PDB file of C-alpha atoms and ligand atoms in Angstrom:
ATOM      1  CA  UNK A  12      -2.660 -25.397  -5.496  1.00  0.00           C
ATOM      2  CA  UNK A  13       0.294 -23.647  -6.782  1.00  0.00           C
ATOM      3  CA  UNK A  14       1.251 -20.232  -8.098  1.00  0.00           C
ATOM      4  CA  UNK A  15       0.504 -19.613 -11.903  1.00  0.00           C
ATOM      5  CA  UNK A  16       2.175 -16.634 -11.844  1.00  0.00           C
ATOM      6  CA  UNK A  17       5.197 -16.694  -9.288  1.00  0.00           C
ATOM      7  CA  UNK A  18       6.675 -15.151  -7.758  1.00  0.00           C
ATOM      8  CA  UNK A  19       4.225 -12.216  -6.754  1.00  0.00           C
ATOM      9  CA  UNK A  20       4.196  -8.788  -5.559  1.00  0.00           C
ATOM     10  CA  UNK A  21       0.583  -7.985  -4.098  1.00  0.00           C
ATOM     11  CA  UNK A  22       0.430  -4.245  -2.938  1.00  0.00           C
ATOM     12  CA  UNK A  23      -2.734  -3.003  -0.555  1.00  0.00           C
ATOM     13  CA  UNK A  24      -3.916   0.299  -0.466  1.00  0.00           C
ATOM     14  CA  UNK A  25      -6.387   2.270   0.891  1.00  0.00           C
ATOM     15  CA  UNK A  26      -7.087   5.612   3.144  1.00  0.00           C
ATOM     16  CA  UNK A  27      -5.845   5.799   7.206  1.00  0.00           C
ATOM     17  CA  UNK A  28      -7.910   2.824   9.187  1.00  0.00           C
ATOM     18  CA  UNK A  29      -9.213   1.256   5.785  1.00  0.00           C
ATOM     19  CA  UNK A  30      -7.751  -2.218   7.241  1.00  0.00           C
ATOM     20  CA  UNK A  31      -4.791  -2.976   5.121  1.00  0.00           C
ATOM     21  CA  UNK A  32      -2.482  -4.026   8.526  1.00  0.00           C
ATOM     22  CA  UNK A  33      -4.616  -6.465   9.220  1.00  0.00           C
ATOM     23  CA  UNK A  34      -5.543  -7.512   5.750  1.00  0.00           C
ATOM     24  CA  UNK A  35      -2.127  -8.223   5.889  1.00  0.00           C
ATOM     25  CA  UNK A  36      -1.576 -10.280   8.637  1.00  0.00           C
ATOM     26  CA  UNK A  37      -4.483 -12.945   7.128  1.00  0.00           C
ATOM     27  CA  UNK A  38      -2.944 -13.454   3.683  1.00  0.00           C
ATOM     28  CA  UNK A  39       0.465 -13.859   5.121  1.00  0.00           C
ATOM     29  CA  UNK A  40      -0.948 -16.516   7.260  1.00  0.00           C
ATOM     30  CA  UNK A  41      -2.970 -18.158   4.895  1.00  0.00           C
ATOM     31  CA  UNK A  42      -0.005 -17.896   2.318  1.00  0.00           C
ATOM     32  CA  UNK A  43       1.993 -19.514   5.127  1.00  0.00           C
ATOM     33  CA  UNK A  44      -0.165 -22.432   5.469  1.00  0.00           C
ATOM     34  CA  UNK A  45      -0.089 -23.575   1.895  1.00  0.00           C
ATOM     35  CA  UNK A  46       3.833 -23.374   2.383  1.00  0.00           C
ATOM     36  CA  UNK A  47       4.459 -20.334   0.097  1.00  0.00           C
ATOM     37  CA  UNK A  48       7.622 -18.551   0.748  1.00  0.00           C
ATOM     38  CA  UNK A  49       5.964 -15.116   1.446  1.00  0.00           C
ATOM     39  CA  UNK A  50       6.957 -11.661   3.380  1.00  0.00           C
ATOM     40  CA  UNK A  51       5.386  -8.209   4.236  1.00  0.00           C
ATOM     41  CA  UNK A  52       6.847  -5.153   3.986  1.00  0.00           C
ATOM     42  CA  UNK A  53       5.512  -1.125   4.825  1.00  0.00           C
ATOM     43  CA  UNK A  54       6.131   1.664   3.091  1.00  0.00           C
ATOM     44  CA  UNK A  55       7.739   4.208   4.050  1.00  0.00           C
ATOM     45  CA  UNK A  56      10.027   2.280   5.887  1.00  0.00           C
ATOM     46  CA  UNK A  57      11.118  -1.386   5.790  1.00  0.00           C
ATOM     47  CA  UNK A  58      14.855  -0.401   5.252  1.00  0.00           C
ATOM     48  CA  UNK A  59      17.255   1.638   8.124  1.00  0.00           C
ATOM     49  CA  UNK A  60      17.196   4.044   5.299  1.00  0.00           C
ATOM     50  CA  UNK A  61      13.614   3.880   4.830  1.00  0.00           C
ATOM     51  CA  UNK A  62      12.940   4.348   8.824  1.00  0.00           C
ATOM     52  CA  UNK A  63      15.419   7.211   8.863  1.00  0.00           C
ATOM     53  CA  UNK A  64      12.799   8.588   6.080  1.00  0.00           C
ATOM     54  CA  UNK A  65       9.425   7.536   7.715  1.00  0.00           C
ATOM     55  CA  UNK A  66      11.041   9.479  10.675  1.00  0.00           C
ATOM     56  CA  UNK A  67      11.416  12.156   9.067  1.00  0.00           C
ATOM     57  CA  UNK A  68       8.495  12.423   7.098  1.00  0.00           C
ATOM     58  CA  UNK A  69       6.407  12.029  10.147  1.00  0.00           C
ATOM     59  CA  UNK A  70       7.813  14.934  11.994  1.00  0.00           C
ATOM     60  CA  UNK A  71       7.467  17.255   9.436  1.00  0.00           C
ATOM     61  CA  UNK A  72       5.609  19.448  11.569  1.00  0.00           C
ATOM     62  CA  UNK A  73       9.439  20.641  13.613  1.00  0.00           C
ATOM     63  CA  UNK A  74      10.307  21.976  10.202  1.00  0.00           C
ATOM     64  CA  UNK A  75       8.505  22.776   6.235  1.00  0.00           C
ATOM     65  CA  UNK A  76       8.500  19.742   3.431  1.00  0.00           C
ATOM     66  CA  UNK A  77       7.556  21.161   0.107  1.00  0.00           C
ATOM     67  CA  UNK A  78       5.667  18.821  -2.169  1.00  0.00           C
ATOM     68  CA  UNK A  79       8.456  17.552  -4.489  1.00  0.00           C
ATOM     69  CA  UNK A  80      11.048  17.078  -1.429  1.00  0.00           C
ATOM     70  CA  UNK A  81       7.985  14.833   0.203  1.00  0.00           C
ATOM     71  CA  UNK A  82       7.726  12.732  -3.174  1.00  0.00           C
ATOM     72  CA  UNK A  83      10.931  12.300  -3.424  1.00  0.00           C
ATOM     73  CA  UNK A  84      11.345  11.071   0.381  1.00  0.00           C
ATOM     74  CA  UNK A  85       8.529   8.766  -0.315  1.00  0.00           C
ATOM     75  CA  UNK A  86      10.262   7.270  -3.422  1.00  0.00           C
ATOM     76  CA  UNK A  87      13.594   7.540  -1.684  1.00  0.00           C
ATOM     77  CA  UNK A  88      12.578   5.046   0.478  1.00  0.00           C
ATOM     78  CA  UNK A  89      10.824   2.971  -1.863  1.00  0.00           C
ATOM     79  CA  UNK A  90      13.660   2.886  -4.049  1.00  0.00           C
ATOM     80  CA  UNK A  91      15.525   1.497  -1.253  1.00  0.00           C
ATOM     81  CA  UNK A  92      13.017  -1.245  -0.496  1.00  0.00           C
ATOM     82  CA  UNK A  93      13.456  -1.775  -3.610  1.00  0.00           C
ATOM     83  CA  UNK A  94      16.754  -2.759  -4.217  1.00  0.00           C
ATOM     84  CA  UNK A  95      17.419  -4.111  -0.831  1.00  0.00           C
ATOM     85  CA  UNK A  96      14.269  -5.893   0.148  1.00  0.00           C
ATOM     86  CA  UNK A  97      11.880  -6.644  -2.394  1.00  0.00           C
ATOM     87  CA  UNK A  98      13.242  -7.339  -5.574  1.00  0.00           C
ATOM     88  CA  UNK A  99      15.777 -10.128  -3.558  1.00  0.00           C
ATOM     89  CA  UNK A 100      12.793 -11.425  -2.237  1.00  0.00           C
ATOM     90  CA  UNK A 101      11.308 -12.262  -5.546  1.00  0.00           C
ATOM     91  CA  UNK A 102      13.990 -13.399  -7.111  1.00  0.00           C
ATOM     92  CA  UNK A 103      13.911 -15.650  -4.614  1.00  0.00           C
ATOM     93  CA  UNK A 104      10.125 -16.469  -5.712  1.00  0.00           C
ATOM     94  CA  UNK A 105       8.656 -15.013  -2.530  1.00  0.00           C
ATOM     95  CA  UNK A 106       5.296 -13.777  -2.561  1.00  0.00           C
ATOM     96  CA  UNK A 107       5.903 -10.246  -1.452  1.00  0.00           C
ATOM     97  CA  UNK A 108       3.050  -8.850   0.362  1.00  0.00           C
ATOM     98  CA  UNK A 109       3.640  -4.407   0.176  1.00  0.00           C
ATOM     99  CA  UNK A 110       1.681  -2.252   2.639  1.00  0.00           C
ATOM    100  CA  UNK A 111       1.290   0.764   0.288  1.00  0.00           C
ATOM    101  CA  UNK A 112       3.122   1.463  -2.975  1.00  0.00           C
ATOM    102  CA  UNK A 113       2.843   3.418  -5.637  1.00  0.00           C
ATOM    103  CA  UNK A 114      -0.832   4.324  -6.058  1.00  0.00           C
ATOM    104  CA  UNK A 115      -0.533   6.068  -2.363  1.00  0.00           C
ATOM    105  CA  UNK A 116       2.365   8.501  -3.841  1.00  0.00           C
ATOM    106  CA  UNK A 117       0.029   9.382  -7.221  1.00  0.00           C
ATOM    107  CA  UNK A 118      -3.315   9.258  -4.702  1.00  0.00           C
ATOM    108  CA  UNK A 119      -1.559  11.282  -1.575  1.00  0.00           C
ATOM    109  CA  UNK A 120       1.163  13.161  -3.540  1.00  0.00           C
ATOM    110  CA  UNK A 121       0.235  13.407  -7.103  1.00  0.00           C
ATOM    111  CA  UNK A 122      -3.859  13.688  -6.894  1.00  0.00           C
ATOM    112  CA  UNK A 123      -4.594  14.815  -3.241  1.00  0.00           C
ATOM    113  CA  UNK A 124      -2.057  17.069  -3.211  1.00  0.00           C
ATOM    114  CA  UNK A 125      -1.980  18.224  -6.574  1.00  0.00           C
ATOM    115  CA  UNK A 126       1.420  17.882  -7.761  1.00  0.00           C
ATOM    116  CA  UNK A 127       0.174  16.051 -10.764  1.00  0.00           C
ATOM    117  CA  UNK A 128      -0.813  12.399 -11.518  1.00  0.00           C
ATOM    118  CA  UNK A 129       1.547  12.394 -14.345  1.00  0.00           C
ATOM    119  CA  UNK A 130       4.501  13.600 -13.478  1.00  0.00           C
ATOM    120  CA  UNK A 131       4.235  12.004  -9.931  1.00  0.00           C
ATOM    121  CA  UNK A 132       3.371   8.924 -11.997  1.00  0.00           C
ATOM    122  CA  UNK A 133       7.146   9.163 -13.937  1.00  0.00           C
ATOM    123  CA  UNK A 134       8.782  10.102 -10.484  1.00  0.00           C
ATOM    124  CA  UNK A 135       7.373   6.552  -9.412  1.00  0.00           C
ATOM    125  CA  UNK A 136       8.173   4.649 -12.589  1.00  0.00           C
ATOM    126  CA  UNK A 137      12.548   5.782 -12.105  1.00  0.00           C
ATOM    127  CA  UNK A 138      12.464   5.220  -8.494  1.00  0.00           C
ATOM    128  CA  UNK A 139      11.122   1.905  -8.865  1.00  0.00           C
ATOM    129  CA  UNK A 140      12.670   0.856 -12.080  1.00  0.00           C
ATOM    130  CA  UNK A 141       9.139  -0.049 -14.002  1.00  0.00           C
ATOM    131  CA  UNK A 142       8.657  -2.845 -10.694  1.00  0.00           C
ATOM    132  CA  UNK A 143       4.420  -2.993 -11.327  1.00  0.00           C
ATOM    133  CA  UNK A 144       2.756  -4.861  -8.881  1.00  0.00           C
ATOM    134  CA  UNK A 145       1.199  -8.188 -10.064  1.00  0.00           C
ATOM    135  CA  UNK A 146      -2.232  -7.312  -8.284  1.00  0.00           C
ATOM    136  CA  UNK A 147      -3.404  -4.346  -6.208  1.00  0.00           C
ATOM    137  CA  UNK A 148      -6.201  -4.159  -3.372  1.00  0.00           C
ATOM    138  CA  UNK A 149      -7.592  -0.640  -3.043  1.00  0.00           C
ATOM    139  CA  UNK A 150      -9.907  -0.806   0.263  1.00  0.00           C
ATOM    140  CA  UNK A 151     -12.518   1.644   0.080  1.00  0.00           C
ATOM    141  CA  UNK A 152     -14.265   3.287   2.991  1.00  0.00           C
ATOM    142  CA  UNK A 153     -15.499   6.394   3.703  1.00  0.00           C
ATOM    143  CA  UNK A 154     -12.470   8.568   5.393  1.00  0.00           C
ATOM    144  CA  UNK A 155     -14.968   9.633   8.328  1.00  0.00           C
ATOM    145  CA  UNK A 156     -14.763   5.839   9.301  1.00  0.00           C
ATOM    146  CA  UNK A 157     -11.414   4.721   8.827  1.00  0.00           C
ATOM    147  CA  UNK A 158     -10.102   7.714  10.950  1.00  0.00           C
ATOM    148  CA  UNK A 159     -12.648   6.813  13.815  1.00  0.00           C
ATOM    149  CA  UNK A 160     -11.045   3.281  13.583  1.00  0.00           C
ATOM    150  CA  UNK A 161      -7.384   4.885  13.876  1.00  0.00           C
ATOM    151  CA  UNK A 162      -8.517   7.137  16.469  1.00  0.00           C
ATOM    152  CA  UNK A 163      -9.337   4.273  18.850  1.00  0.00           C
ATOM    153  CA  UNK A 164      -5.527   2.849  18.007  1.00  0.00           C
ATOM    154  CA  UNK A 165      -1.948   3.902  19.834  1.00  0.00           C
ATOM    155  CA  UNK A 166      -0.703   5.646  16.221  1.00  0.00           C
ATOM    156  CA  UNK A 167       2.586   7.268  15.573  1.00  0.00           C
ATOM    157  CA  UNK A 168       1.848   8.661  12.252  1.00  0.00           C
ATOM    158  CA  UNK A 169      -0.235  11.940  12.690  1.00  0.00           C
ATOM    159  CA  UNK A 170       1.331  14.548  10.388  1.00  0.00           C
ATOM    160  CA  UNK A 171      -1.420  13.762   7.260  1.00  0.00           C
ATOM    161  CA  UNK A 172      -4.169  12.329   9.235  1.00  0.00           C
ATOM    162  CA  UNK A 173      -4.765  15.805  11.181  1.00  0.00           C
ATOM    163  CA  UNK A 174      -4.877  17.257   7.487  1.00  0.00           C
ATOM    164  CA  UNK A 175      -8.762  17.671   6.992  1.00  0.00           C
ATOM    165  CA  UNK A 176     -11.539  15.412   5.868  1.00  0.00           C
ATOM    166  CA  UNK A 177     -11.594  17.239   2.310  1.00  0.00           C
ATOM    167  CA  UNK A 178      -7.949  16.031   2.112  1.00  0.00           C
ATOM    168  CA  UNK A 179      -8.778  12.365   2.665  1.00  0.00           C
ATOM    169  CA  UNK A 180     -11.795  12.973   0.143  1.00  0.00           C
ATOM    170  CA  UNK A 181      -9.572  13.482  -1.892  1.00  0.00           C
ATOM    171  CA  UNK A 182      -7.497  10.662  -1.623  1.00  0.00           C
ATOM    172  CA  UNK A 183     -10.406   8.533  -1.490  1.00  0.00           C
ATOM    173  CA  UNK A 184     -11.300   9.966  -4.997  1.00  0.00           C
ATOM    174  CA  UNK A 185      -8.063   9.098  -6.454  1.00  0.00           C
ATOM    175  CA  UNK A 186      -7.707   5.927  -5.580  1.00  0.00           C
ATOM    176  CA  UNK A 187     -11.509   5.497  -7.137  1.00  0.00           C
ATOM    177  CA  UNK A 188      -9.959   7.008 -10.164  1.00  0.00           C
ATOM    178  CA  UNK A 189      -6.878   4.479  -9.971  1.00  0.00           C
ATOM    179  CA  UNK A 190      -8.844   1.335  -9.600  1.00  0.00           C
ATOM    180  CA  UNK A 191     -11.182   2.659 -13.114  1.00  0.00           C
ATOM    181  CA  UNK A 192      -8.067   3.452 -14.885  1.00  0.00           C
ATOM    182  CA  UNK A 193      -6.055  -0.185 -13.772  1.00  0.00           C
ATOM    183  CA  UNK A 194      -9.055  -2.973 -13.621  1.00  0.00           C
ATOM    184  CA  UNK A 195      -6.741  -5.326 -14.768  1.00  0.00           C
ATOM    185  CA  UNK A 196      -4.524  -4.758 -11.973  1.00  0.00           C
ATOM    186  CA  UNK A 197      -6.283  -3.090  -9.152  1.00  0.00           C
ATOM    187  CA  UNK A 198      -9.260  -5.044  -6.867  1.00  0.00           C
ATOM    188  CA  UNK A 199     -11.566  -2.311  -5.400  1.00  0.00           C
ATOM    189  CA  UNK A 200     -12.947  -3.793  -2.017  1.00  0.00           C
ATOM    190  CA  UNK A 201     -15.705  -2.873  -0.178  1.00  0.00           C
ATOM    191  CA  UNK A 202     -13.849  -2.007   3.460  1.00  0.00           C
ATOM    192  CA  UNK A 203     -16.840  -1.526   5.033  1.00  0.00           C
ATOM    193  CA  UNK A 204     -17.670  -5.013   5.129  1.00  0.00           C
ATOM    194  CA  UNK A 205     -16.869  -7.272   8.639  1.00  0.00           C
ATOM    195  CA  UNK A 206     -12.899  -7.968   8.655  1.00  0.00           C
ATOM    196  CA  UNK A 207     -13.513 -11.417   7.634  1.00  0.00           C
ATOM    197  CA  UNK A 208     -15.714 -10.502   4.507  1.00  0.00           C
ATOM    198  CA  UNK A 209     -12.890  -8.478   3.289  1.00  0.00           C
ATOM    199  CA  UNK A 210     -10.212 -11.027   4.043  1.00  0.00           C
ATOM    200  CA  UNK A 211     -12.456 -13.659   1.699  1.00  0.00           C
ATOM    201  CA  UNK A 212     -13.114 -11.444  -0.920  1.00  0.00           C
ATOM    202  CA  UNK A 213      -9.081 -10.192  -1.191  1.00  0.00           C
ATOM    203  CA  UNK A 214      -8.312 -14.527  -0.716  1.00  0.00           C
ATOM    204  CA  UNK A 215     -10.852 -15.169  -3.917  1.00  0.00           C
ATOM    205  CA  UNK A 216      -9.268 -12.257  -5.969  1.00  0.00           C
ATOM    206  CA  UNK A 217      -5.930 -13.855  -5.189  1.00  0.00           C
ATOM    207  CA  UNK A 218      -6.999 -17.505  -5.959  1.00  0.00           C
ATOM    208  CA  UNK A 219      -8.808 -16.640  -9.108  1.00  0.00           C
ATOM    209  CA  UNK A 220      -6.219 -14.296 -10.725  1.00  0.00           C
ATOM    210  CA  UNK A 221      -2.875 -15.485  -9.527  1.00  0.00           C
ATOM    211  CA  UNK A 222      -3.256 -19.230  -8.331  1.00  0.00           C
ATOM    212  CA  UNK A 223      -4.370 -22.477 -10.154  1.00  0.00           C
ATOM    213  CA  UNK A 224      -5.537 -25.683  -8.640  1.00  0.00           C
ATOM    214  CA  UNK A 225      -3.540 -28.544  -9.557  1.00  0.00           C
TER     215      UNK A 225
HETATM  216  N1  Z5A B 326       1.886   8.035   2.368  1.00  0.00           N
HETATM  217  C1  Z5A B 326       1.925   9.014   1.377  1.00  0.00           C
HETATM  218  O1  Z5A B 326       1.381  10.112   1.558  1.00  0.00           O
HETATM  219  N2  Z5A B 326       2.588   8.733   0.214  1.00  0.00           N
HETATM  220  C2  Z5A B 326       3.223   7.556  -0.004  1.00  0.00           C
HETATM  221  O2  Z5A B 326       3.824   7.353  -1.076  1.00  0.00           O
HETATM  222  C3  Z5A B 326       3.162   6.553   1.034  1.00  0.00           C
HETATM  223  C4  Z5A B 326       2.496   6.837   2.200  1.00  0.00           C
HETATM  224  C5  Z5A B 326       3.851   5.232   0.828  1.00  0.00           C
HETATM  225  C6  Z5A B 326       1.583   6.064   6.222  1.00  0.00           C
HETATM  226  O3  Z5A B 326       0.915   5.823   7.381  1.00  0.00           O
HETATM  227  C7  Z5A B 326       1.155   7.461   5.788  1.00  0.00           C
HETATM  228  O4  Z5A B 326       1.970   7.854   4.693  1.00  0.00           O
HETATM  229  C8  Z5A B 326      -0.268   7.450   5.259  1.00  0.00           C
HETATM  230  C9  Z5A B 326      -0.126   7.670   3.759  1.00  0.00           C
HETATM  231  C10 Z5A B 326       1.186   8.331   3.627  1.00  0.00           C
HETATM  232  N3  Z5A B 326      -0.989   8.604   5.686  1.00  0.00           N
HETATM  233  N4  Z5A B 326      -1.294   8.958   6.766  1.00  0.00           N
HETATM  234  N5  Z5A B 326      -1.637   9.492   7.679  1.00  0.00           N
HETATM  235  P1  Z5A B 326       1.003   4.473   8.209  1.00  0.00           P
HETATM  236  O5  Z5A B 326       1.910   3.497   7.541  1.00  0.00           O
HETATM  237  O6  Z5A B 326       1.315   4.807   9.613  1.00  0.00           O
HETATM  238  O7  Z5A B 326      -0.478   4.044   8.272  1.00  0.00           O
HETATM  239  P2  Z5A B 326      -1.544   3.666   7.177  1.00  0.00           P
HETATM  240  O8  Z5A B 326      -0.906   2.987   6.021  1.00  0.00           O
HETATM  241  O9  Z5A B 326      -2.352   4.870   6.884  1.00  0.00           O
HETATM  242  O10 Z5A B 326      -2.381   2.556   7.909  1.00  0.00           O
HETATM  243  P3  Z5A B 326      -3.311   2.641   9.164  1.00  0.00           P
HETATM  244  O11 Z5A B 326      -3.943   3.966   9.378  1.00  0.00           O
HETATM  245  O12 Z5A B 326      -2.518   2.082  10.297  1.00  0.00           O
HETATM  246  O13 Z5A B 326      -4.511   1.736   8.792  1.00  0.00           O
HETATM  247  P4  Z5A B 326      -4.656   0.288   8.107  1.00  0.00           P
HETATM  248  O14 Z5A B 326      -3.397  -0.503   8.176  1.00  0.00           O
HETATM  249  O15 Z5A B 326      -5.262   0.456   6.790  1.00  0.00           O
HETATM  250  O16 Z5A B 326      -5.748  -0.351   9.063  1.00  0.00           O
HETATM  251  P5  Z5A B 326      -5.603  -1.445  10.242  1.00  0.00           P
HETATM  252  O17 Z5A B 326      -4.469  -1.036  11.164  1.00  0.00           O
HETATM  253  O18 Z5A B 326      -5.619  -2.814   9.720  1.00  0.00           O
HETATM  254  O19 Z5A B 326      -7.011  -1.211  10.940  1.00  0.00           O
HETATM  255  C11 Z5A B 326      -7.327  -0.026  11.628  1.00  0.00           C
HETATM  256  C12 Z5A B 326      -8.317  -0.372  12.784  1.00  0.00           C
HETATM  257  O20 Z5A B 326      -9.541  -0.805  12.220  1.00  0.00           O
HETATM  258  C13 Z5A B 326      -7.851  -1.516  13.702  1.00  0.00           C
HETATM  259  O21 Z5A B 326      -8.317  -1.264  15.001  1.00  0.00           O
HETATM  260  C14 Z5A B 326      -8.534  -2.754  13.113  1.00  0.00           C
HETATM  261  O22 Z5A B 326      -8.773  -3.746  14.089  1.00  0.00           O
HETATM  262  C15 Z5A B 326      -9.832  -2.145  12.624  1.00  0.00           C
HETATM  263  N6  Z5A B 326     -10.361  -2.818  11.416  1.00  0.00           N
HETATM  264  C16 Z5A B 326      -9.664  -3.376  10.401  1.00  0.00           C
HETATM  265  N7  Z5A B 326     -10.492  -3.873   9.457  1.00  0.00           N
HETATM  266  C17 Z5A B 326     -11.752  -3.617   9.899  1.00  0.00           C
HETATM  267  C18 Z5A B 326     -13.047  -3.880   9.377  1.00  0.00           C
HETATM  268  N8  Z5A B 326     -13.219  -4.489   8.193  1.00  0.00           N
HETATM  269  N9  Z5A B 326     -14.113  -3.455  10.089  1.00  0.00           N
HETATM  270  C19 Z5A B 326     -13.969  -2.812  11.279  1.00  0.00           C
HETATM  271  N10 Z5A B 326     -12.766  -2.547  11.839  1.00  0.00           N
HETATM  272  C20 Z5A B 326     -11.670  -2.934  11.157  1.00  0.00           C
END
């Protein structure tokens, strides 16, 4: 089999405890064993100026972020990624595998919050210099379920989960309005479904859009 369309950036999103980490982990490995070159990444984070970020952004409560100063922490650190870890990566012809991108700044940020889908949408576009994702998995599941499942985990990132379950409605709305707006590049998955369900469905997405048997 090889890639039609290579290299590839695959971006997963999804609300807290919808299953991306571990979505993750399976492609990688499954990517692995067909000998792509392939990497993951997280966002925030994934650069020592992206951690510096994600460490500030998730102690937010010692001191006030407005709106626009959170976006543009967000896209600081994606811009980084950017630059120093992804785009090198696929230049190299890696399959880049992106734990959040931008649909969680225009979901979170820019719908959720209500900064605006638009003009979050623009902020996204400069910081990542047009960079689109070649295919997007949105995992949909109803919030009140994917926090139980991060409830049961050791998490460090608490600072938007404790926001309420109207918030994460929200959210979950958004990224329903996303994957309407994008079918040609977003993949809505039932998360719901066993871990392994999900894992196939994401797998026959990824084999029927982006790889070609030869
Ligand atoms: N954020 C933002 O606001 N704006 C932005 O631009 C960006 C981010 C980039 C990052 O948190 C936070 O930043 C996030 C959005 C915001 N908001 N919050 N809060 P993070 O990086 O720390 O975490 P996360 O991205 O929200 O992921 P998560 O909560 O760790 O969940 P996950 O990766 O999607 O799920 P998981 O770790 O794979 O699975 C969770 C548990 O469920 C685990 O025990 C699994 O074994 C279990 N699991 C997984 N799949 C299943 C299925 N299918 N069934 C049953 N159980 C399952």
């Amino acid at each position: 089999m090889t890639l039609k369309n290579h290299p590839l950036l695959i971006t997963f999103e999804g609300g807290e405890g919808a299953g991306k980490s571990t979505l993750i982990e399976h492609l990688l490995a499954r990517f692995e064993k067909l000998n792509y070159q392939v990497m993951k990444t997280r966002e925030p984070g994934g650069t020592l100026l992206g951690e510096q970020v994600r460490n500030l952004l998730l102690h937010q409560d010692k001191y006030p972020i407005g709106s626009i100063s959170e976006i543009l922490l967000f896209l600081t650190s994606r811009s980084q990624q950017i630059q120093e870890v992804i785009k090198p990566h696929l230049d190299k012809g890696y399959v880049v595998l992106c734990d959040r991108y931008n649909d969680s700044t225009i979901a979170y940020q820019g719908i959720a919050r209500g900064v605006g889908q638009r003009l979050t949408q623009e902020l996204c576009t400069l910081a990542c210099n047009y960079l689109e994702p070649d295919l997007t998995f949105v995992l949909d599941l109803d919030p009140k379920v994917g926090l139980n499942r991060t409830q049961k985990m050791e998490k460090e990132w608490d600072r938007l989960e404790s926001l309420d379950l109207t918030f994460h409605e929200k959210v979950r709305g958004a990224y329903l309005k996303l994957a309407k707006e994008k079918p040609n590049r977003i993949v809505l998955i039932d998360a719901s479904l066993p871990a392994q369900a999900v894992i196939e469905q994401c797998w026959q997405a990824i084999e029927k859009r982006l790889l070609v048997r030869t």
